[in-house]
Coordinates of C-alpha atoms and ligand atoms in Angstrom, one line a residue:
M1105 CA 0.4 0.0 -0.2
S1106 CA 1.4 3.5 -1.0
I1107 CA 1.8 6.4 1.8
S1108 CA 0.0 8.7 -0.3
R1109 CA -0.8 11.9 1.3
R1110 CA -4.9 11.3 1.0
N1111 CA -4.2 7.9 3.3
L1112 CA -2.2 9.9 5.7
L1113 CA -4.6 12.9 6.1
K1114 CA -7.3 10.4 6.7
G1115 CA -5.9 9.1 9.7
F1116 CA -5.8 12.6 11.3
G1117 CA -9.6 13.4 10.9
L1118 CA -9.5 15.0 14.4
G1119 CA -11.3 18.0 13.6
A1120 CA -11.2 20.6 16.7
M1121 CA -9.2 18.3 18.8
G1122 CA -6.4 17.9 16.6
A1123 CA -6.1 21.9 16.0
V1124 CA -5.8 21.9 19.7
W1125 CA -3.0 19.8 20.1
A1126 CA -1.6 20.9 16.7
T1127 CA -0.9 24.0 18.6
S1128 CA -0.1 23.2 22.0
W1129 CA 1.8 20.1 21.9
S1130 CA 4.0 21.4 19.5
Q1131 CA 4.8 24.9 21.0
N1132 CA 5.1 23.1 24.2
L1133 CA 7.7 20.6 22.6
L1134 CA 9.7 23.2 21.1
R1135 CA 10.4 25.2 24.1
A1136 CA 13.6 24.0 25.6
D1137 CA 12.7 25.2 29.3
N1138 CA 9.4 23.3 29.2
H1139 CA 11.3 20.3 29.7
A1140 CA 10.7 18.6 32.5
P1141 CA 10.9 21.8 34.5
V1142 CA 10.2 19.9 37.9
K1143 CA 11.9 16.9 38.9
P1144 CA 9.4 14.3 39.7
A1145 CA 10.1 11.4 42.0
A1146 CA 10.7 8.3 40.7
S1147 CA 8.4 5.8 39.7
A1148 CA 7.0 2.1 39.3
F1149 CA 9.5 -0.4 37.8
Y1150 CA 9.1 -4.0 37.3
R1151 CA 12.1 -6.5 36.2
T1152 CA 12.3 -9.3 34.6
T1153 CA 14.7 -11.5 32.1
V1154 CA 14.9 -12.6 28.6
G1155 CA 17.7 -15.1 28.5
A1156 CA 20.9 -13.1 29.2
F1157 CA 19.0 -9.6 28.7
Q1158 CA 18.0 -8.0 32.2
V1159 CA 14.4 -6.1 30.9
T1160 CA 13.3 -3.2 33.3
I1161 CA 10.0 -1.1 32.5
L1162 CA 9.9 2.0 34.0
Q1163 CA 7.2 4.2 33.9
D1164 CA 7.7 7.6 32.7
G1165 CA 4.0 8.5 33.2
A1166 CA 0.9 8.3 31.3
T1167 CA -1.8 10.7 29.7
N1168 CA -5.6 10.7 29.5
L1169 CA -7.3 10.3 26.2
D1170 CA -11.0 10.1 25.0
Q1171 CA -11.8 6.7 24.7
S1172 CA -12.9 7.4 21.4
L1173 CA -9.8 7.9 20.1
F1174 CA -8.3 4.9 20.0
A1175 CA -11.5 3.5 17.6
V1176 CA -12.1 6.2 15.7
N1177 CA -14.2 4.2 13.4
A1178 CA -16.3 2.0 15.9
A1179 CA -19.2 2.5 17.2
P1180 CA -19.2 4.4 20.8
E1181 CA -21.6 1.0 22.0
A1182 CA -18.9 -1.6 20.5
V1183 CA -16.1 0.3 22.8
D1184 CA -18.0 0.3 25.6
A1185 CA -18.7 -3.4 25.4
A1186 CA -14.9 -4.2 25.3
L1187 CA -13.9 -2.1 27.9
M1188 CA -16.7 -4.0 29.8
A1189 CA -15.5 -7.4 28.8
N1190 CA -12.1 -6.5 30.4
N1191 CA -13.7 -5.0 33.6
L1192 CA -12.6 -1.1 32.7
P1193 CA -14.6 1.6 33.1
T1194 CA -15.7 3.4 30.1
G1195 CA -14.8 7.3 29.7
P1196 CA -11.5 8.7 29.5
Q1197 CA -8.7 5.9 29.1
S1198 CA -5.0 6.6 30.7
A1199 CA -2.6 5.6 28.4
T1200 CA 0.7 4.6 30.4
L1201 CA 4.1 5.1 29.1
N1202 CA 5.9 2.2 29.3
I1203 CA 9.8 2.4 28.7
A1204 CA 11.9 -0.6 28.3
L1205 CA 15.3 -0.8 29.7
I1206 CA 17.6 -3.5 28.2
E1207 CA 20.8 -4.3 30.0
T1208 CA 23.3 -6.9 28.2
A1209 CA 26.7 -7.8 29.1
D1210 CA 28.2 -4.3 27.4
R1211 CA 24.7 -2.2 26.7
K1212 CA 22.1 -0.1 28.6
I1213 CA 19.6 0.3 26.1
L1214 CA 16.1 2.1 26.0
I1215 CA 13.3 1.6 23.6
D1216 CA 12.0 5.4 23.4
T1217 CA 12.4 8.1 26.4
G1218 CA 8.3 8.9 27.3
L1219 CA 7.1 12.5 27.5
N1220 CA 9.6 14.4 29.7
G1221 CA 7.5 16.0 31.9
I1222 CA 6.0 18.1 29.0
A1223 CA 2.9 19.8 29.3
L1224 CA 0.1 18.6 26.8
D1225 CA -2.3 20.5 27.7
A1226 CA -3.9 22.7 30.6
N1227 CA -3.6 19.4 32.9
P1228 CA -0.2 19.2 35.3
P1229 CA 2.2 17.1 33.4
N1230 CA 2.4 13.6 34.7
S1231 CA 5.7 12.4 33.0
G1232 CA 9.4 12.9 33.4
K1233 CA 9.6 10.2 35.9
L1234 CA 12.3 8.0 33.3
I1235 CA 15.6 9.5 34.5
P1236 CA 14.8 9.6 38.3
T1237 CA 13.5 6.1 37.9
L1238 CA 17.0 5.2 36.5
E1239 CA 18.9 7.2 39.0
L1240 CA 16.8 5.0 41.7
L1241 CA 18.4 1.8 40.1
G1242 CA 21.9 3.3 39.9
I1243 CA 22.0 4.2 36.0
A1244 CA 23.2 7.9 35.3
P1245 CA 21.5 9.1 31.6
A1246 CA 25.4 8.9 31.0
D1247 CA 25.6 5.2 31.3
I1248 CA 22.7 4.6 28.5
T1249 CA 25.1 3.6 25.5
D1250 CA 22.0 3.1 23.3
V1251 CA 18.4 4.5 22.5
L1252 CA 16.0 2.5 19.7
I1253 CA 13.3 4.9 18.5
S1254 CA 10.0 3.4 17.4
H1255 CA 8.6 6.6 15.8
H1256 CA 8.3 10.1 16.0
H1257 CA 5.4 10.9 17.9
P1258 CA 6.0 13.2 20.9
D1259 CA 4.9 10.5 23.5
H1260 CA 7.7 8.6 22.5
V1261 CA 10.5 11.4 21.5
A1262 CA 10.2 14.2 23.9
G1263 CA 12.7 12.7 25.9
L1264 CA 15.3 12.4 23.6
S1265 CA 16.5 15.8 24.0
D1266 CA 15.7 19.3 25.5
T1267 CA 16.2 20.7 21.4
V1268 CA 19.7 22.0 22.8
A1269 CA 21.2 18.8 24.2
P1270 CA 20.9 15.0 24.0
L1271 CA 19.3 13.8 27.3
Y1272 CA 21.5 10.5 27.3
P1273 CA 25.1 12.3 26.1
N1274 CA 26.8 9.2 25.0
A1275 CA 23.9 7.1 23.8
T1276 CA 23.9 6.3 19.7
Y1277 CA 20.2 7.6 18.8
H1278 CA 19.0 4.4 16.1
L1279 CA 16.2 5.4 13.9
S1280 CA 14.4 3.4 11.2
Q1281 CA 15.5 4.8 7.6
P1282 CA 11.7 5.0 6.4
E1283 CA 10.7 6.9 9.7
Y1284 CA 13.8 9.6 8.9
D1285 CA 12.4 9.7 5.2
F1286 CA 9.2 10.6 6.3
L1287 CA 10.3 13.3 8.6
Q1288 CA 11.9 15.0 5.5
T1289 CA 8.6 15.7 4.0
T1290 CA 5.8 17.5 4.9
T1291 CA 2.3 16.7 4.8
G1292 CA 0.0 19.7 4.7
N1293 CA -1.9 18.2 7.7
E1294 CA -1.3 21.0 10.9
L1295 CA -1.2 18.0 13.9
A1296 CA 1.3 15.7 11.5
D1297 CA 3.4 18.6 10.4
G1298 CA 3.4 19.6 13.9
F1299 CA 4.6 16.4 15.4
I1300 CA 7.3 16.1 12.4
A1301 CA 9.0 20.0 13.2
S1302 CA 8.9 18.8 16.9
A1303 CA 10.7 15.5 16.3
N1304 CA 13.2 16.9 14.0
A1305 CA 13.7 19.5 16.6
L1306 CA 14.2 17.1 19.5
L1307 CA 16.4 15.1 17.1
K1308 CA 18.6 18.0 15.7
P1309 CA 21.4 17.9 18.5
M1310 CA 22.0 14.1 17.9
M1311 CA 21.9 14.9 14.2
D1312 CA 24.5 17.4 14.6
A1313 CA 26.7 15.6 16.7
D1314 CA 26.5 12.6 14.4
Q1315 CA 24.6 10.4 17.2
V1316 CA 22.1 9.3 14.9
Q1317 CA 22.5 6.1 13.3
L1318 CA 19.6 4.9 10.5
F1319 CA 18.8 1.3 10.5
N1320 CA 16.8 -0.8 7.6
P1321 CA 13.8 -2.6 8.4
E1322 CA 14.4 -5.9 9.0
D1323 CA 17.7 -5.3 10.4
E1324 CA 19.4 -6.6 13.7
V1325 CA 20.1 -3.3 15.0
I1326 CA 21.9 -4.8 18.3
P1327 CA 22.7 -8.2 18.6
G1328 CA 19.9 -9.9 19.8
I1329 CA 17.6 -7.2 19.2
Q1330 CA 16.0 -7.3 15.4
A1331 CA 13.9 -4.5 13.7
I1332 CA 10.5 -5.4 12.4
L1333 CA 9.0 -2.4 10.2
A1334 CA 5.6 -2.1 11.6
A1335 CA 4.0 0.5 9.3
G1336 CA 0.8 2.3 9.8
H1337 CA 0.6 4.1 12.9
T1338 CA 3.2 6.1 11.2
P1339 CA 5.2 5.1 8.2
G1340 CA 8.1 4.0 9.5
H1341 CA 7.0 2.8 13.0
T1342 CA 9.2 -0.2 14.1
V1343 CA 8.8 -2.9 16.8
F1344 CA 11.7 -4.8 18.5
L1345 CA 11.8 -8.5 18.9
L1346 CA 14.5 -9.5 21.5
N1347 CA 16.3 -12.7 21.7
S1348 CA 18.5 -14.3 24.0
E1349 CA 19.5 -17.6 24.7
G1350 CA 16.1 -19.3 23.4
S1351 CA 14.0 -16.7 25.2
S1352 CA 12.4 -13.9 23.0
L1353 CA 10.1 -10.8 23.8
L1354 CA 8.2 -8.7 20.9
H1355 CA 7.7 -5.3 21.7
L1356 CA 5.0 -3.8 19.8
M1357 CA 5.6 -0.4 21.0
D1358 CA 2.1 1.6 19.3
T1359 CA 0.8 -1.4 17.1
A1360 CA -1.8 -1.4 19.4
N1361 CA -2.6 1.4 21.5
H1362 CA -4.8 0.0 24.0
A1363 CA -5.2 -3.4 25.7
A1364 CA -9.0 -3.9 25.3
I1365 CA -9.8 -1.9 22.9
S1366 CA -7.5 -2.4 20.1
L1367 CA -7.3 -5.9 20.2
A1368 CA -11.0 -6.3 20.6
N1369 CA -11.2 -5.4 16.7
P1370 CA -7.5 -4.8 15.4
D1371 CA -9.7 -2.9 12.3
W1372 CA -10.8 -0.1 14.6
Y1373 CA -7.8 2.3 14.0
M1374 CA -6.4 4.7 16.6
G1375 CA -6.7 8.5 15.8
F1376 CA -2.8 8.8 15.9
D1377 CA -2.9 6.0 13.0
A1378 CA -1.4 7.9 9.9
I1379 CA -2.1 4.8 7.5
P1380 CA -5.3 3.3 9.1
D1381 CA -6.1 0.6 6.7
M1382 CA -1.9 -0.3 6.7
A1383 CA -2.5 0.3 10.7
A1384 CA -4.9 -2.4 10.9
A1385 CA -3.0 -4.7 8.6
T1386 CA 0.1 -4.6 10.7
R1387 CA -1.9 -4.6 13.9
R1388 CA -3.8 -8.2 13.0
A1389 CA -0.6 -9.5 11.6
L1390 CA 1.6 -9.0 14.6
L1391 CA -1.1 -10.0 16.7
E1392 CA -1.4 -13.4 14.9
R1393 CA 2.5 -14.1 14.9
A1394 CA 2.7 -13.1 18.6
T1395 CA -0.4 -15.7 19.1
N1396 CA 0.8 -18.5 16.9
E1397 CA 4.2 -18.2 18.5
K1398 CA 3.4 -18.0 21.8
L1399 CA 5.7 -14.6 22.3
L1400 CA 5.9 -13.0 25.3
V1401 CA 4.8 -9.5 24.2
S1402 CA 5.1 -5.9 25.7
G1403 CA 3.1 -2.9 25.1
Y1404 CA 4.1 0.7 25.3
H1405 CA 0.8 1.9 26.6
F1406 CA -0.7 -1.1 27.8
P1407 CA -1.5 -1.2 31.8
F1408 CA 2.0 -1.3 33.3
P1409 CA 4.2 -3.2 33.0
G1410 CA 2.4 -4.3 29.7
I1411 CA 3.9 -7.3 29.5
G1412 CA 2.0 -10.8 29.0
Y1413 CA 0.8 -12.8 26.1
I1414 CA -1.9 -12.6 23.2
S1415 CA -4.3 -15.0 22.6
M1416 CA -7.8 -15.2 20.0
Q1417 CA -11.3 -13.9 21.6
G1418 CA -14.3 -13.5 19.6
E1419 CA -15.0 -13.2 16.1
G1420 CA -11.2 -12.2 14.9
G1421 CA -10.3 -10.8 18.1
F1422 CA -7.6 -11.0 20.6
R1423 CA -7.1 -10.3 24.1
F1424 CA -4.2 -9.7 26.4
T1425 CA -3.5 -11.4 29.5
P1426 CA -0.4 -9.9 32.0
A1427 CA 1.9 -12.4 32.3
Ligands
ZN2464 ZN1 2.2 6.1 21.4

């Protein structure tokens, strides 16, 4: 499926809400003095192993989004039913920001970097807990060797830098070639172009310092960590498959943004899915793979710590069971 401007615009049909975000989010992201203005307390973390890798999920924070945003093309009653089937309240949904820290023999790797305390709207920010929590674990930002970037949306890249200097000064920042290519374009959509501009501003300090390394879809970016292009949410959205000593973990990133809604019907698309049809096909394919291979999975926005298993449920739907 081609990434046409028409397809792209379809995914950002957020109307007035989108216009508000376009102005407030992008402006807030571009203000260096707005980055983590207050250092929050450390937050929850969850530690497990995948073969020889130590995997720690750290909670940068959470955002609240209207439930309709998670299933733009669904009947509200159907979304209510999906939530109630999982014993979840209807109404605004909390989207957790689960950051994976992977420690190998010689590396400390982060997958995405959270919102870094940026105020997205009139509400006080509930994020920026990643670095305080790393420090609680005895890890300084300078100890991080690699940052893998799944895609360019603010809840994943706001913590890369403060637009002046990288927040992880010694790290190599890994970005997929298709996502990089997309960041060189404009779409004509105010919200999408605001995201592109802010991502470029956040990446600039590392681009200037030659700290960004582009990878190709399906590359083994780091030994034992394979990139898988999962396009649709964004044109270069990438998920990561960890493999070590016969154990594996598939980090779904934003393939499914809500553990109940997005899995109940993978054809329901999220307001931020840039290419909805492609996002849906990618979502179904990865959920089928996780089910068939009984893969341990992780979701960036699944309820903390967001690690578990996928199984089939109902007519073409899926279910997430926490590990
Ligand atoms: Zn996200």
